[in-house]
Coordinates of C-alpha atoms in Angstrom, one line a residue:
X60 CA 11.5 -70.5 11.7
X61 CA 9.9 -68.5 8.5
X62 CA 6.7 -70.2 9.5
X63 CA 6.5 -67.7 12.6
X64 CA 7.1 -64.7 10.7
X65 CA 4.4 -62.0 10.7
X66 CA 3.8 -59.7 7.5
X67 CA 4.8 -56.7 9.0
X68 CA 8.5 -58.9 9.9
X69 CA 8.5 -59.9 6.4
X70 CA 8.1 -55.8 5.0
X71 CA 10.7 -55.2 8.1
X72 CA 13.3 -57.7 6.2
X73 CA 12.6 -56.5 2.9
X74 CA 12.5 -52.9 3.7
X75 CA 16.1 -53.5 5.5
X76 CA 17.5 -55.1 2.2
X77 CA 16.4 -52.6 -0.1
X78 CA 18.4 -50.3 2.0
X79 CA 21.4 -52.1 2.3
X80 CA 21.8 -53.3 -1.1
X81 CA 19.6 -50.5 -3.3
X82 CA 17.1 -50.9 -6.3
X83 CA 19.6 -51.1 -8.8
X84 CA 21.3 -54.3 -7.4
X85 CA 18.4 -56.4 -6.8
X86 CA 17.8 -57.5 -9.9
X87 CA 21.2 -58.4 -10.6
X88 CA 21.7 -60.5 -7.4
X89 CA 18.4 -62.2 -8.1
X90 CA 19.2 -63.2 -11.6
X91 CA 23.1 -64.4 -10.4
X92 CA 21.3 -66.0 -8.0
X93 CA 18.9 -67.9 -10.3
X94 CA 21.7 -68.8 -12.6
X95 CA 23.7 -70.5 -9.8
X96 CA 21.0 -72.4 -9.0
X97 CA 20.6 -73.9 -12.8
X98 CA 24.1 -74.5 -12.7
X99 CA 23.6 -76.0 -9.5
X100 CA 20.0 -78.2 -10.7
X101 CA 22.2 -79.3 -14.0
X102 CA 25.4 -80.3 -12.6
X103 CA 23.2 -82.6 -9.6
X104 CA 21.1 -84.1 -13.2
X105 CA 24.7 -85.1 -14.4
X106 CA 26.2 -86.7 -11.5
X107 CA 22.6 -88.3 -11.1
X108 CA 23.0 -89.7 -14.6
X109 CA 26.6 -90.4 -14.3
X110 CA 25.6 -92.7 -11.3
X111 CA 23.1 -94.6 -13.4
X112 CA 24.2 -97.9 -15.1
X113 CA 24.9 -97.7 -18.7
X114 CA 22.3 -100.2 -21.0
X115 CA 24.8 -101.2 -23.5
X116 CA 28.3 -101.1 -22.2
X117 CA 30.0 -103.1 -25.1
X118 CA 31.2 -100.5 -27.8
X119 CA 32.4 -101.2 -31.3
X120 CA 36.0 -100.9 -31.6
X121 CA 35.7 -99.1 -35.1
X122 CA 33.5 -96.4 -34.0
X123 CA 35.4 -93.3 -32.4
X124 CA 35.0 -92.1 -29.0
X125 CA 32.2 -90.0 -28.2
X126 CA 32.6 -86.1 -28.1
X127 CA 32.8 -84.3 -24.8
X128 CA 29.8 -84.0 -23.1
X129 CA 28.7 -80.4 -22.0
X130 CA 26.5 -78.9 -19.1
X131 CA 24.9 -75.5 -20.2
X132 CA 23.4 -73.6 -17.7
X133 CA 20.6 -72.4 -19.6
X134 CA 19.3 -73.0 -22.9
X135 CA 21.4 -70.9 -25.9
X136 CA 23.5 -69.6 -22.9
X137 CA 26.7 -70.7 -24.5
X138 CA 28.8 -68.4 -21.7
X139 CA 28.4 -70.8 -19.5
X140 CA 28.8 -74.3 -20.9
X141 CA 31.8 -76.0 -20.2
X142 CA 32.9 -79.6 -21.8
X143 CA 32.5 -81.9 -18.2
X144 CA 36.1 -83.9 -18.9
X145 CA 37.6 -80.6 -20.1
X146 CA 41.6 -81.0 -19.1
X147 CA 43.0 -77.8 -17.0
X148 CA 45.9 -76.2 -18.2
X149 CA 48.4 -75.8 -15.5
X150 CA 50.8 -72.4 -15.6
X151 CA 54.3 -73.0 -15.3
X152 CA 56.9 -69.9 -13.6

């Protein structure tokens, strides 16, 4: 279906959302919509990984368990990191 668009349907389209949504939104929506999809790219790497079998399954039994492991969604963007076995605290009435 976008194969058989025409340039002057594609100025149509983007002529139509600059109207709807304005200059000043754009940006934001494009940059929301660029971090959801490196959430989106890290979080398939992880379950990828998680699915892989482990080399060396047999661990020590002196050495403590490994930390948490954490997904960030971009590099030094701390906001959005969470720890991936992270515990939710339930609220009680």
């Amino acid at each position: 279906m976008m194969g058989n668009l025409k340039p002057l349907e594609i100025v149509l389209i983007i002529a139509v959302i600059l109207l709807l949504f304005g200059a000043k939104k754009l940006p934001d929506m494009a940059r929301s919509l660029g971090k959801s999809a490196r959430i989106l790219k890290s979080e398939a790497k992880a379950m990828r990984k998680d699915d892989e079998p482990a080399a060396t399954t047999d661990a020590p039994a002196d050495q403590p368990p490994a930390a948490a492991r954490t997904i960030q969604a971009a590099p030094g963007d701390v906001t959005s990191s969470r720890p991936v076995n992270e515990a939710k605290p339930t609220t009680q009435s």
